[in-house]
PDB file of C-alpha atoms in Angstrom:
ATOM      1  CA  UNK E 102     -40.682  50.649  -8.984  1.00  0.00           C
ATOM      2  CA  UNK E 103     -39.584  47.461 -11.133  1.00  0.00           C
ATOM      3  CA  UNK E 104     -41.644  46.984 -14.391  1.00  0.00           C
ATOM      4  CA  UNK E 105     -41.199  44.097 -15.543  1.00  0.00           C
ATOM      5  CA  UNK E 106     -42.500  41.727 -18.330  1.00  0.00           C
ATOM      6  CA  UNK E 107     -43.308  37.669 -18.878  1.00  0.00           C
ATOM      7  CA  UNK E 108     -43.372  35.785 -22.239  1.00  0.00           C
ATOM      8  CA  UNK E 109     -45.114  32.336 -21.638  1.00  0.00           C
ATOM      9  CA  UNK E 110     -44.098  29.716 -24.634  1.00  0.00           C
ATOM     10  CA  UNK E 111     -46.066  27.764 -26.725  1.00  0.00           C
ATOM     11  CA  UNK E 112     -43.573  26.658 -29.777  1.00  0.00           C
ATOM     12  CA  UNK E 113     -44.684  28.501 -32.968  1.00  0.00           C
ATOM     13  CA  UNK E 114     -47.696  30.462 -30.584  1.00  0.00           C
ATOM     14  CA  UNK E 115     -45.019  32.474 -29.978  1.00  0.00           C
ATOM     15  CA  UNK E 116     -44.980  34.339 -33.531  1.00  0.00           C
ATOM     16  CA  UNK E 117     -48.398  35.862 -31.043  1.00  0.00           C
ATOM     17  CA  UNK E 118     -46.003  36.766 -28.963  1.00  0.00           C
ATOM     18  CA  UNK E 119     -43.348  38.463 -31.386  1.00  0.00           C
ATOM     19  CA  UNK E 120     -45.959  40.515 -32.616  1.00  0.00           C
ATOM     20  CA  UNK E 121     -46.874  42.196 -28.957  1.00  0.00           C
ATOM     21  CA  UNK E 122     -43.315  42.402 -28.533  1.00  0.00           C
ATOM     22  CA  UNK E 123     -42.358  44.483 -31.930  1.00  0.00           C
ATOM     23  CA  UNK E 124     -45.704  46.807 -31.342  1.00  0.00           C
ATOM     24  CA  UNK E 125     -44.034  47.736 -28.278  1.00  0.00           C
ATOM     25  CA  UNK E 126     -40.334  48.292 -29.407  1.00  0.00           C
ATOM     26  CA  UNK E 127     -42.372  50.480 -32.117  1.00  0.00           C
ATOM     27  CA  UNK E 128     -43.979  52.588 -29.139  1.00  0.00           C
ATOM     28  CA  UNK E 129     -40.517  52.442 -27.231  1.00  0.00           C
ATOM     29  CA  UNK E 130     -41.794  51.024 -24.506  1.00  0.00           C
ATOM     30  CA  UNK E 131     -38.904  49.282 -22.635  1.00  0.00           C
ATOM     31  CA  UNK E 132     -39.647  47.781 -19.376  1.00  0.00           C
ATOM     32  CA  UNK E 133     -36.496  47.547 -16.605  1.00  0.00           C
ATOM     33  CA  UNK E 134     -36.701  43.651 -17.627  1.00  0.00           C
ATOM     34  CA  UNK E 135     -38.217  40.450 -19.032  1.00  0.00           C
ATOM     35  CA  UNK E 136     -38.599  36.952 -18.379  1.00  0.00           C
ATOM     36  CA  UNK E 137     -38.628  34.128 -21.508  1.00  0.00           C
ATOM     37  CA  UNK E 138     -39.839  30.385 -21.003  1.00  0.00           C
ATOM     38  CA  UNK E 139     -39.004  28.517 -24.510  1.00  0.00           C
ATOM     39  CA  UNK E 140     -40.957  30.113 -27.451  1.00  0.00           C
ATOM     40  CA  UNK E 141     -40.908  33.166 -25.276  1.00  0.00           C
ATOM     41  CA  UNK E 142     -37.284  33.263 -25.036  1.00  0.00           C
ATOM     42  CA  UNK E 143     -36.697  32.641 -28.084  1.00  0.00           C
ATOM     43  CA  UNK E 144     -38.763  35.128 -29.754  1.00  0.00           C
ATOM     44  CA  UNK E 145     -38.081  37.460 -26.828  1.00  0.00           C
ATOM     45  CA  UNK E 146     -34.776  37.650 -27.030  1.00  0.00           C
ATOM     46  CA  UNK E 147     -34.903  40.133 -29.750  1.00  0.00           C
ATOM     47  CA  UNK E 148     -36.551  42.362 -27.923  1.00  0.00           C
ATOM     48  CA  UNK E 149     -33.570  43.050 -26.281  1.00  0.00           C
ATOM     49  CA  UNK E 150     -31.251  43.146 -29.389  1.00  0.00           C
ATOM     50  CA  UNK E 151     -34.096  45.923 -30.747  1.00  0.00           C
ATOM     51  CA  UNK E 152     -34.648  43.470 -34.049  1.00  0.00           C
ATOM     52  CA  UNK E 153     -37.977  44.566 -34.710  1.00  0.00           C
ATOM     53  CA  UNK E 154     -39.558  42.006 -37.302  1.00  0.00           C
ATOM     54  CA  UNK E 155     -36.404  39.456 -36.619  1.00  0.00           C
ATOM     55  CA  UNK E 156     -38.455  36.530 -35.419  1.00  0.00           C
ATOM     56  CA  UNK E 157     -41.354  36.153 -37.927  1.00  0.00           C
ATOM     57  CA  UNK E 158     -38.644  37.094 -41.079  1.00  0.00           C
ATOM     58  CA  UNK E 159     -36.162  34.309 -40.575  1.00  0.00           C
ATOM     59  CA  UNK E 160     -39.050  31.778 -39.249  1.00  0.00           C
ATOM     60  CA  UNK E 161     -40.595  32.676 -42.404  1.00  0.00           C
ATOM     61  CA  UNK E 162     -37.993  32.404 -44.898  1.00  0.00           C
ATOM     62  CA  UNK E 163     -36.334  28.989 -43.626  1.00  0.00           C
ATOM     63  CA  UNK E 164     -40.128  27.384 -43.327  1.00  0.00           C
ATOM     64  CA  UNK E 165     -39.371  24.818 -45.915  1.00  0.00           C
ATOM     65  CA  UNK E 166     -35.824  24.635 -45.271  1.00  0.00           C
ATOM     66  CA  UNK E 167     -34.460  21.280 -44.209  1.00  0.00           C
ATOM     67  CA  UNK E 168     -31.623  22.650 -42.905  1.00  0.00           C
ATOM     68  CA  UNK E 169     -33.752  24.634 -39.914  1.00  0.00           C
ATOM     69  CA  UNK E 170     -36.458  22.189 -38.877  1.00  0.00           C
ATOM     70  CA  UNK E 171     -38.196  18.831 -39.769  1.00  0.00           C
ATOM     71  CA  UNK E 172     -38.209  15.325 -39.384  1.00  0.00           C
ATOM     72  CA  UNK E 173     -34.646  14.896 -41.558  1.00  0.00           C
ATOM     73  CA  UNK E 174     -33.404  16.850 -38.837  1.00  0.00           C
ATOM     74  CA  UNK E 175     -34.769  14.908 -36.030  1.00  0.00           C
ATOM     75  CA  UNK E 176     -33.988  11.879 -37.394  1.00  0.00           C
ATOM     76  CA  UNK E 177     -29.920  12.993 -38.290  1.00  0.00           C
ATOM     77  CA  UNK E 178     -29.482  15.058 -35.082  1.00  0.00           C
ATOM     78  CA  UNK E 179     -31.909  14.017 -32.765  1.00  0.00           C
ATOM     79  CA  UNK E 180     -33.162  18.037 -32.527  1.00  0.00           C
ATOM     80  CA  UNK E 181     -36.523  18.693 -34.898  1.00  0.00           C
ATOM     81  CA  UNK E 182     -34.955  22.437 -34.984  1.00  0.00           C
ATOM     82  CA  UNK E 183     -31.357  21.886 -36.365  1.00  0.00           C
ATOM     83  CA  UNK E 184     -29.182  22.753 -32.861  1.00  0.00           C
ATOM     84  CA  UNK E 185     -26.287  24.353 -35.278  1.00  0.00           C
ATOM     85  CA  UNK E 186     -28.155  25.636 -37.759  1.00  0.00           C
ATOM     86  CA  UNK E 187     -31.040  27.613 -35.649  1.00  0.00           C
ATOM     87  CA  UNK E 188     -29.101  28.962 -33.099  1.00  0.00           C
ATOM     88  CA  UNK E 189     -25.531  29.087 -34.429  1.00  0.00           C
ATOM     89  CA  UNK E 190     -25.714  29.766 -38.465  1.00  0.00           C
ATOM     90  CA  UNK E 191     -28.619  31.306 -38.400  1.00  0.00           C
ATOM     91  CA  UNK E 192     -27.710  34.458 -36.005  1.00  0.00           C
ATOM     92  CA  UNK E 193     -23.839  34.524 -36.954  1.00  0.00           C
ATOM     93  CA  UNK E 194     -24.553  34.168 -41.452  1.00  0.00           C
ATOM     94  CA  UNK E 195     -27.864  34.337 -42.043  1.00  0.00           C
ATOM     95  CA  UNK E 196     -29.969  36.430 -40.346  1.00  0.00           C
ATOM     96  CA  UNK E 197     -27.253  38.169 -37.741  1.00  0.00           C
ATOM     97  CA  UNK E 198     -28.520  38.674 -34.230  1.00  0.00           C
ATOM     98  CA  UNK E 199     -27.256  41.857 -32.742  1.00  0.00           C
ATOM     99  CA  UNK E 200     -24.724  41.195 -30.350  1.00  0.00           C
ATOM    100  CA  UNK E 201     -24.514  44.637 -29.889  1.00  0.00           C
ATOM    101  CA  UNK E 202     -27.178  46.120 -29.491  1.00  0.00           C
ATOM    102  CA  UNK E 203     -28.053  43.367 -27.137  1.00  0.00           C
ATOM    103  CA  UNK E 204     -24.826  43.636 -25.073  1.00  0.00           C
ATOM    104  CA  UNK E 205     -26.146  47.663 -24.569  1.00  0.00           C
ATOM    105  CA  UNK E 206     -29.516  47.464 -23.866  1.00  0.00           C
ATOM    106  CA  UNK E 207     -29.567  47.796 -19.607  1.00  0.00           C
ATOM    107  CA  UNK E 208     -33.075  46.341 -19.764  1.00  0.00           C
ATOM    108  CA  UNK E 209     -32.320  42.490 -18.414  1.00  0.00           C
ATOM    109  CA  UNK E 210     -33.641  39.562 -19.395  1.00  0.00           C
ATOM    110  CA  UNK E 211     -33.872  36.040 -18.230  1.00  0.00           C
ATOM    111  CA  UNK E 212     -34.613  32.663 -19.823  1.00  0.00           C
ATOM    112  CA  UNK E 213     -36.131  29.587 -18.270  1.00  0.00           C
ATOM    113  CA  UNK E 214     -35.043  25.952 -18.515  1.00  0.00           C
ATOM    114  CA  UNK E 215     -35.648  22.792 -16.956  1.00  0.00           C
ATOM    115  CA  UNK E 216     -32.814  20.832 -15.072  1.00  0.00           C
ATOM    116  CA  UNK E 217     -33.954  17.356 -16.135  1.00  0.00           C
ATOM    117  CA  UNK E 218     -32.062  15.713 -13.073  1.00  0.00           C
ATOM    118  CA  UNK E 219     -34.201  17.023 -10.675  1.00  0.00           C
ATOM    119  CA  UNK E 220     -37.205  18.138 -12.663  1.00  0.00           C
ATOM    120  CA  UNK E 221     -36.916  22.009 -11.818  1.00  0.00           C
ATOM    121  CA  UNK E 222     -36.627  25.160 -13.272  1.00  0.00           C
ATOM    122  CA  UNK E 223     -33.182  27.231 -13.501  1.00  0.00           C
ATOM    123  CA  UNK E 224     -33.472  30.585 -14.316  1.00  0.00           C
ATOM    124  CA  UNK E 225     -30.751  32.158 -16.069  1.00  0.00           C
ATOM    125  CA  UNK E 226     -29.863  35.850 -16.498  1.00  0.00           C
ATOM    126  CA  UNK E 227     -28.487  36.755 -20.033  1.00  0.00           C
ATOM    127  CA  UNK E 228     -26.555  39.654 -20.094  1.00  0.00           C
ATOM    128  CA  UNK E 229     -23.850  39.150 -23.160  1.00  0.00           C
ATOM    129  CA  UNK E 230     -24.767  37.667 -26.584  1.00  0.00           C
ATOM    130  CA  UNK E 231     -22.432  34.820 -27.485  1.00  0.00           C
ATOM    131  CA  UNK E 232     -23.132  31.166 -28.262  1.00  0.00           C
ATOM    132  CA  UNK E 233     -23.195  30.519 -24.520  1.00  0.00           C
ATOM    133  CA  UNK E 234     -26.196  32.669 -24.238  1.00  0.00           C
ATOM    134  CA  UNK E 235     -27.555  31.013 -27.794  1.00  0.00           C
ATOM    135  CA  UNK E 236     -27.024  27.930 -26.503  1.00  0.00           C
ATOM    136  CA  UNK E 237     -29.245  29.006 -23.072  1.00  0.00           C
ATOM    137  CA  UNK E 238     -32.356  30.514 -25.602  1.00  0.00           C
ATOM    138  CA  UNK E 239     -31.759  26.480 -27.217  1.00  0.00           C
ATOM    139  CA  UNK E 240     -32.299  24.690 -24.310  1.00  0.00           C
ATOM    140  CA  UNK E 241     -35.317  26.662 -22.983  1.00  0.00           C
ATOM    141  CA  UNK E 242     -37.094  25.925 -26.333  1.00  0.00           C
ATOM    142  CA  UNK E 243     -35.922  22.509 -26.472  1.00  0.00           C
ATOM    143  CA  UNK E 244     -39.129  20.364 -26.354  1.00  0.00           C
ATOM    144  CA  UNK E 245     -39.228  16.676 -25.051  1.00  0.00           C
ATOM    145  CA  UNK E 246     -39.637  14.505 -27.328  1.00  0.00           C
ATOM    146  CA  UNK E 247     -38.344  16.893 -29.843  1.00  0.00           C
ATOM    147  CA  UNK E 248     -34.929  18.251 -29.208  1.00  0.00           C
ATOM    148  CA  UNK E 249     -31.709  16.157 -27.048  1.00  0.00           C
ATOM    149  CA  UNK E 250     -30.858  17.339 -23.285  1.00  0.00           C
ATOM    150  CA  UNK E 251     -28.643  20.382 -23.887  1.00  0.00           C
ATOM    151  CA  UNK E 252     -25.561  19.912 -21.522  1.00  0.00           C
ATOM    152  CA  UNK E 253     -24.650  23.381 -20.141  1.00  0.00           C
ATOM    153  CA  UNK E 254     -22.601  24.994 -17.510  1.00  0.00           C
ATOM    154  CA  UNK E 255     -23.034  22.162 -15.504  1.00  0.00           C
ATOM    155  CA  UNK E 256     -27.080  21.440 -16.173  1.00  0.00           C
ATOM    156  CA  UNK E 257     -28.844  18.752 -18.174  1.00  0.00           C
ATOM    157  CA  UNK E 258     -31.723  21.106 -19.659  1.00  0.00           C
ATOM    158  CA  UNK E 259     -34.976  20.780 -21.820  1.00  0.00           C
ATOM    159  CA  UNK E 260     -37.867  23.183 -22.209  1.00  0.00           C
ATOM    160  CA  UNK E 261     -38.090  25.718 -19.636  1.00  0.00           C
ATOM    161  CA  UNK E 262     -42.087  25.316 -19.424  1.00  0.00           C
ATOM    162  CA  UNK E 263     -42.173  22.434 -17.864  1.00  0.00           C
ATOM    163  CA  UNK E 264     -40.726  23.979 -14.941  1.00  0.00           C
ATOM    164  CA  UNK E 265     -42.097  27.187 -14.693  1.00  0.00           C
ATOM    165  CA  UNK E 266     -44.312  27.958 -17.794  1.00  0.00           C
ATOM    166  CA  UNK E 267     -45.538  31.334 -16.213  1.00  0.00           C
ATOM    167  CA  UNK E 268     -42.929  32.654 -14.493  1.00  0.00           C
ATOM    168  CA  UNK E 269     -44.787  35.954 -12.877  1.00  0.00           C
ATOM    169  CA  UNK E 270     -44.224  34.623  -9.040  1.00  0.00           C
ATOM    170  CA  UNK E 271     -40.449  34.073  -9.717  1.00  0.00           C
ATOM    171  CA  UNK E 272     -39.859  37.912 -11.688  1.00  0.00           C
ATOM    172  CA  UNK E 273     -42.069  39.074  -8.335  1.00  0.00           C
ATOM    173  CA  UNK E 274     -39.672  37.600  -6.126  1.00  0.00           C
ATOM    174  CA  UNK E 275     -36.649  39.598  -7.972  1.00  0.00           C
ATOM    175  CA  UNK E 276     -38.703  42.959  -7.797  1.00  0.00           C
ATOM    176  CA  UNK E 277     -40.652  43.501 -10.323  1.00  0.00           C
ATOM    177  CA  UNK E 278     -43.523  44.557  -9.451  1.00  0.00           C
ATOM    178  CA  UNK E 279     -45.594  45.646 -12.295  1.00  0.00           C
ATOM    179  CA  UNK E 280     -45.510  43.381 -14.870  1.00  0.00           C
ATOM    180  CA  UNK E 281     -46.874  42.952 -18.140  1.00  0.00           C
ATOM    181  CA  UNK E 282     -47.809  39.127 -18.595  1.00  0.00           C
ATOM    182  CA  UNK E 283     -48.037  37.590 -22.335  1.00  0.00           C
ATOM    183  CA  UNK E 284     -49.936  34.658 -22.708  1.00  0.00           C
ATOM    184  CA  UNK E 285     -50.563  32.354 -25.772  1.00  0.00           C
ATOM    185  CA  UNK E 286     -53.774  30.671 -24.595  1.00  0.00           C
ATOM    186  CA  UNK E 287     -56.924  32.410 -24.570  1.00  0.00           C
ATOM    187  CA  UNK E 288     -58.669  33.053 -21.629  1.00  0.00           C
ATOM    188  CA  UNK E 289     -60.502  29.978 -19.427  1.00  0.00           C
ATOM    189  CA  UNK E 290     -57.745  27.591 -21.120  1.00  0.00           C
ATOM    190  CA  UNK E 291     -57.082  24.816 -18.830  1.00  0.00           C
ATOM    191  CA  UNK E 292     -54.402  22.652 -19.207  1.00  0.00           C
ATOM    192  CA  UNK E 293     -54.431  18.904 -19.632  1.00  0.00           C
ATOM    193  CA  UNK E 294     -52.691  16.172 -18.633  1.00  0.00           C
ATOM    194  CA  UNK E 295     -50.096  15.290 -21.201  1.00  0.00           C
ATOM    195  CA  UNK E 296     -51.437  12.552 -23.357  1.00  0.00           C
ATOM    196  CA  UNK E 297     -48.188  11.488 -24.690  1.00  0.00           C
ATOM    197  CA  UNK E 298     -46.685  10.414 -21.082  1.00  0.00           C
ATOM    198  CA  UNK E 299     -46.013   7.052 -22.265  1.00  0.00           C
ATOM    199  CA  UNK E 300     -43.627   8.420 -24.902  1.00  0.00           C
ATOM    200  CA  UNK E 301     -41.957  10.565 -22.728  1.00  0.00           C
ATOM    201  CA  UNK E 302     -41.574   8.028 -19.584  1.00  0.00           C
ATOM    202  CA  UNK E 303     -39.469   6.267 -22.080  1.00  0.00           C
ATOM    203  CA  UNK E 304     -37.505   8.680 -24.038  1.00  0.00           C
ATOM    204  CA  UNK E 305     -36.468  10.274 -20.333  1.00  0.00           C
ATOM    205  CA  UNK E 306     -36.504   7.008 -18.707  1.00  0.00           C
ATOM    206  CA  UNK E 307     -33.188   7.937 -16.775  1.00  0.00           C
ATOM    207  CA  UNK E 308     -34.524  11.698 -15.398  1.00  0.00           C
ATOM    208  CA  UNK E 309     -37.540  10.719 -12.726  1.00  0.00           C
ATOM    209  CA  UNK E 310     -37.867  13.870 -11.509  1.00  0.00           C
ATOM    210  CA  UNK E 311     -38.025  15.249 -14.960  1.00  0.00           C
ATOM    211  CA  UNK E 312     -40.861  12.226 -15.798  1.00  0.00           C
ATOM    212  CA  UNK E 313     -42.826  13.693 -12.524  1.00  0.00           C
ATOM    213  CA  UNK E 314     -42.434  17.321 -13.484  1.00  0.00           C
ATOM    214  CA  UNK E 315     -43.743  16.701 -16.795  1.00  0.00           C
ATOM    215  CA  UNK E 316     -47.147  14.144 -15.048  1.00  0.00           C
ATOM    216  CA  UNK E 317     -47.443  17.435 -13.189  1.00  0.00           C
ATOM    217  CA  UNK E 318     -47.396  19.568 -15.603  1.00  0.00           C
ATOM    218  CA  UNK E 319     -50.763  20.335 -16.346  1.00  0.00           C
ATOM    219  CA  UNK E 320     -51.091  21.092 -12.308  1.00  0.00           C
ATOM    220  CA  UNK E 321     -48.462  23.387 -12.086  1.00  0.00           C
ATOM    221  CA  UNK E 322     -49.732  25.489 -14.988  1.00  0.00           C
ATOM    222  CA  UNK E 323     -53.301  25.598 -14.088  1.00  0.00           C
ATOM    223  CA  UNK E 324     -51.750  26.650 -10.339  1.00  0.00           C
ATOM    224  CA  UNK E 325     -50.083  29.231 -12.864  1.00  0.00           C
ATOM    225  CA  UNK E 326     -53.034  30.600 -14.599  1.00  0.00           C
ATOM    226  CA  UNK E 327     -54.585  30.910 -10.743  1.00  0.00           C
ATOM    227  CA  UNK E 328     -52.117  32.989  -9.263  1.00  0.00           C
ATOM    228  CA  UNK E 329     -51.704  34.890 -12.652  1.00  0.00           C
ATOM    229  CA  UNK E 330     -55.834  36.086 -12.528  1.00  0.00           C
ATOM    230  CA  UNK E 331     -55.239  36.722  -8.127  1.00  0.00           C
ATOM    231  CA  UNK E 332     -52.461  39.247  -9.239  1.00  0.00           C
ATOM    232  CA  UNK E 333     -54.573  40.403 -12.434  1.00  0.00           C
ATOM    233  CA  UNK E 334     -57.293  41.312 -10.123  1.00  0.00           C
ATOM    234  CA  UNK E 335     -54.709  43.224  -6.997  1.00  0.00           C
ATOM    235  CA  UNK E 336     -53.730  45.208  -9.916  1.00  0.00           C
ATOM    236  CA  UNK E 337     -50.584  43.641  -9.770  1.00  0.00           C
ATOM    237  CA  UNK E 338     -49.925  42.336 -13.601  1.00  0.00           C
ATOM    238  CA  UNK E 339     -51.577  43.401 -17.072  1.00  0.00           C
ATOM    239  CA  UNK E 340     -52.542  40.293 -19.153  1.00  0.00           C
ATOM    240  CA  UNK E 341     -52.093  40.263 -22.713  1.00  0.00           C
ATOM    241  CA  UNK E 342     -53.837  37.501 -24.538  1.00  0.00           C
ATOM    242  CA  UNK E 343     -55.267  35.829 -27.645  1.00  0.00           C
ATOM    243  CA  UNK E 344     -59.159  36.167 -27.946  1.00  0.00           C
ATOM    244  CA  UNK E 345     -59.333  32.481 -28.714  1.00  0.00           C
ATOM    245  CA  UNK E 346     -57.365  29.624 -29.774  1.00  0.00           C
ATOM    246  CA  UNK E 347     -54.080  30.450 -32.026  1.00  0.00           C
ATOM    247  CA  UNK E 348     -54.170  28.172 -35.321  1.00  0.00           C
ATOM    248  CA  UNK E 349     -51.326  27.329 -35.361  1.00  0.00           C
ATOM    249  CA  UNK E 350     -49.942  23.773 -34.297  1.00  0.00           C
ATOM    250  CA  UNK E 351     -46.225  23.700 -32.103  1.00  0.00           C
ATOM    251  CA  UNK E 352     -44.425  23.339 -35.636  1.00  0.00           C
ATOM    252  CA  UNK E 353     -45.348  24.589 -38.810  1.00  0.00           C
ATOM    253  CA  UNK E 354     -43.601  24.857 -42.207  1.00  0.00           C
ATOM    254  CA  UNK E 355     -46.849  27.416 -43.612  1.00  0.00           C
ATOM    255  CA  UNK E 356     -45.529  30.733 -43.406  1.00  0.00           C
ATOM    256  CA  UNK E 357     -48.722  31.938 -44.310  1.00  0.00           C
ATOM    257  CA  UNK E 358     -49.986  30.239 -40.628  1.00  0.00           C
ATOM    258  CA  UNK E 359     -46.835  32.325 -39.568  1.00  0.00           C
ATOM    259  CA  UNK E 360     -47.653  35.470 -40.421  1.00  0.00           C
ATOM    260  CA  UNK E 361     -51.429  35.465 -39.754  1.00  0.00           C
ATOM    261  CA  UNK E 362     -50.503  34.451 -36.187  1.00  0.00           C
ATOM    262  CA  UNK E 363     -47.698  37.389 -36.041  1.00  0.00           C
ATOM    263  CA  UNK E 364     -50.134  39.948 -37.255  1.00  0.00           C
ATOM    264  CA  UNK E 365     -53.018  38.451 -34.445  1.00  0.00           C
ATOM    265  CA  UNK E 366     -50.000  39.834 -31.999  1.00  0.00           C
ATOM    266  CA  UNK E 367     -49.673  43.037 -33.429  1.00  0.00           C
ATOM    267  CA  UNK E 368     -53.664  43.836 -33.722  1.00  0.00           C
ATOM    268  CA  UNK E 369     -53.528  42.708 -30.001  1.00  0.00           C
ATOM    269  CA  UNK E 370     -50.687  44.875 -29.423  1.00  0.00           C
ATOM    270  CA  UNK E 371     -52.112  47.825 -31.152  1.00  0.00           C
ATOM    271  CA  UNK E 372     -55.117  47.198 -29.112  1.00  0.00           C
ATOM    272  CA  UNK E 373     -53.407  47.219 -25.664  1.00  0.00           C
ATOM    273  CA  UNK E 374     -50.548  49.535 -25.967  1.00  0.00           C
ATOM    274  CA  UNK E 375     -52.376  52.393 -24.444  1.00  0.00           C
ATOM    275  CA  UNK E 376     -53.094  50.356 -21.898  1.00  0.00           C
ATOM    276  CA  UNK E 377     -49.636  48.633 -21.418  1.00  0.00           C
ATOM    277  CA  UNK E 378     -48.103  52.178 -21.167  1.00  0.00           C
ATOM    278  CA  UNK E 379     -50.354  53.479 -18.438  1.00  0.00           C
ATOM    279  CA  UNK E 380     -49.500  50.361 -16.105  1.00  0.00           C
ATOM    280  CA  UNK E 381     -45.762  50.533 -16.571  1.00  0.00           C
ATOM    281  CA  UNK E 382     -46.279  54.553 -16.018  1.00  0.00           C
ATOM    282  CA  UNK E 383     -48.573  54.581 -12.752  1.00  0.00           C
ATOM    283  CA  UNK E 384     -47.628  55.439  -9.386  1.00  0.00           C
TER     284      UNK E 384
END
């Protein structure tokens, strides 16, 4: 039997995320493979490279840096997370990703994106660290609004949530069939519609499928959340989850914020990991 595991997003909710994720590298609990959708991939992806602590260290000490995030970025690159800095200097100089260790872990893992040509999600499996696969973990994180289409192997791509924020049906249909599912909204979170539509209908103005997908959005996640409680309750999936509301916004520059969201993970991780370890273990 498959175990599997799925990292919903949610931008800097994520550090939530990183925290489950190093609790369990700490009990060695590796899963046959994982799924990432934007803060999830981005976060998750050390998880395979076994970089315990990776993810809220470097978030941490480039908060204030201009160089990884802000509006001087945005405005200079047209990316609020510096495109070469975060995902090129920063795992080759400055805070090196294990290509490695990465390239020899057999557990696989997958990232999400959204082709903004038809408004769908691609899902991409990422066996070998290079910048290919960087630039794959980029465009699943890249937010509208936030970040330029990331041109790739062919695809036109922004944040992988829009197409498939919870990805639990799609790592079913591959054969996992026990999974672990991470989300960064507490439970009875509903999903709005996107209040900043008429921003986006212009900046994506070309992509109409894209413009739908994202209208939609709030549908397809809350469609999300109601298949992910159906397989909760079959026994299917184990949901992880905050007890309420993260405080934290989708950036931040406070690593303080950073951390205190981090260490919500790890309590909840400490919490669960009994638990997480009899579900991937039962017949």
């Amino acid at each position: 039997m498959k175990c599997g595991l799925v990292l919903e997003g949610g931008a800097f909710r994520g550090l939530f995320t990183a925290g489950i994720i190093d609790v369990m590298m700490e009990h060695d609990v590796w899963p046959h493979g994982f799924i990432g959708v934007s803060a999830g991939a981005a976060f998750g992806c050390n998880y395979k490279s076994r970089q315990l602590g990776r993810a809220i260290r470097y978030n941490k000490n480039y908060a204030h840096d201009p160089r990884y995030s802000g509006i001087r970025s945005l405005l200079t690159t047209g990316d609020y997370f510096n495109a070469q800095f975060a995902y090129h200097k920063m795992p080759l100089e400055l805070d090196v990703f294990d290509n490695e260790a990465f390239n020899s872990n057999p557990m696989a893992f997958y990232a999400v994106c959204t082709d903004v040509e038809t408004g769908k999600p691609v899902y991409k499996l990422l066996e070998e660290a290079n910048e290919t696969t960087y630039d794959w973990i980029r465009a699943s994180a890249s937010m509208p609004l936030m970040s330029r289409i990331v041109e790739l192997e062919g695809y036109k791509l922004l944040d992988g949530g829009v197409g498939d924020s919870i990805p639990l049906e799609y790592f079913e249909s591959l054969g996992y069939e026990r999974n672990v599912v991470v989300l960064t909204q507490p439970q009875g979170y509903q999903k709005e519609h996107n209040k900043l539509m008429p921003l986006l209908r212009l900046s994506l103005r070309k992509y109409p499928r894209m413009i739908q997908a994202l209208d939609e959005r709030h549908l397809m996640y809350n469609r999300e959340l109601a298949y992910v409680a159906k397989a909760e309750a079959e026994g299917r999936c184990l949901v992880i989850r905050p007890d309420g509301p993260i405080p934290i916004g989708h950036v931040s520059h406070d690593p303080d914020k950073m951390q205190r969201v981090y260490d919500m993970g790890r309590a909840e991780g400490e919490r669960r990991i009994a638990d997480i370890k009899r579900f991937y273990n039962e017949p």
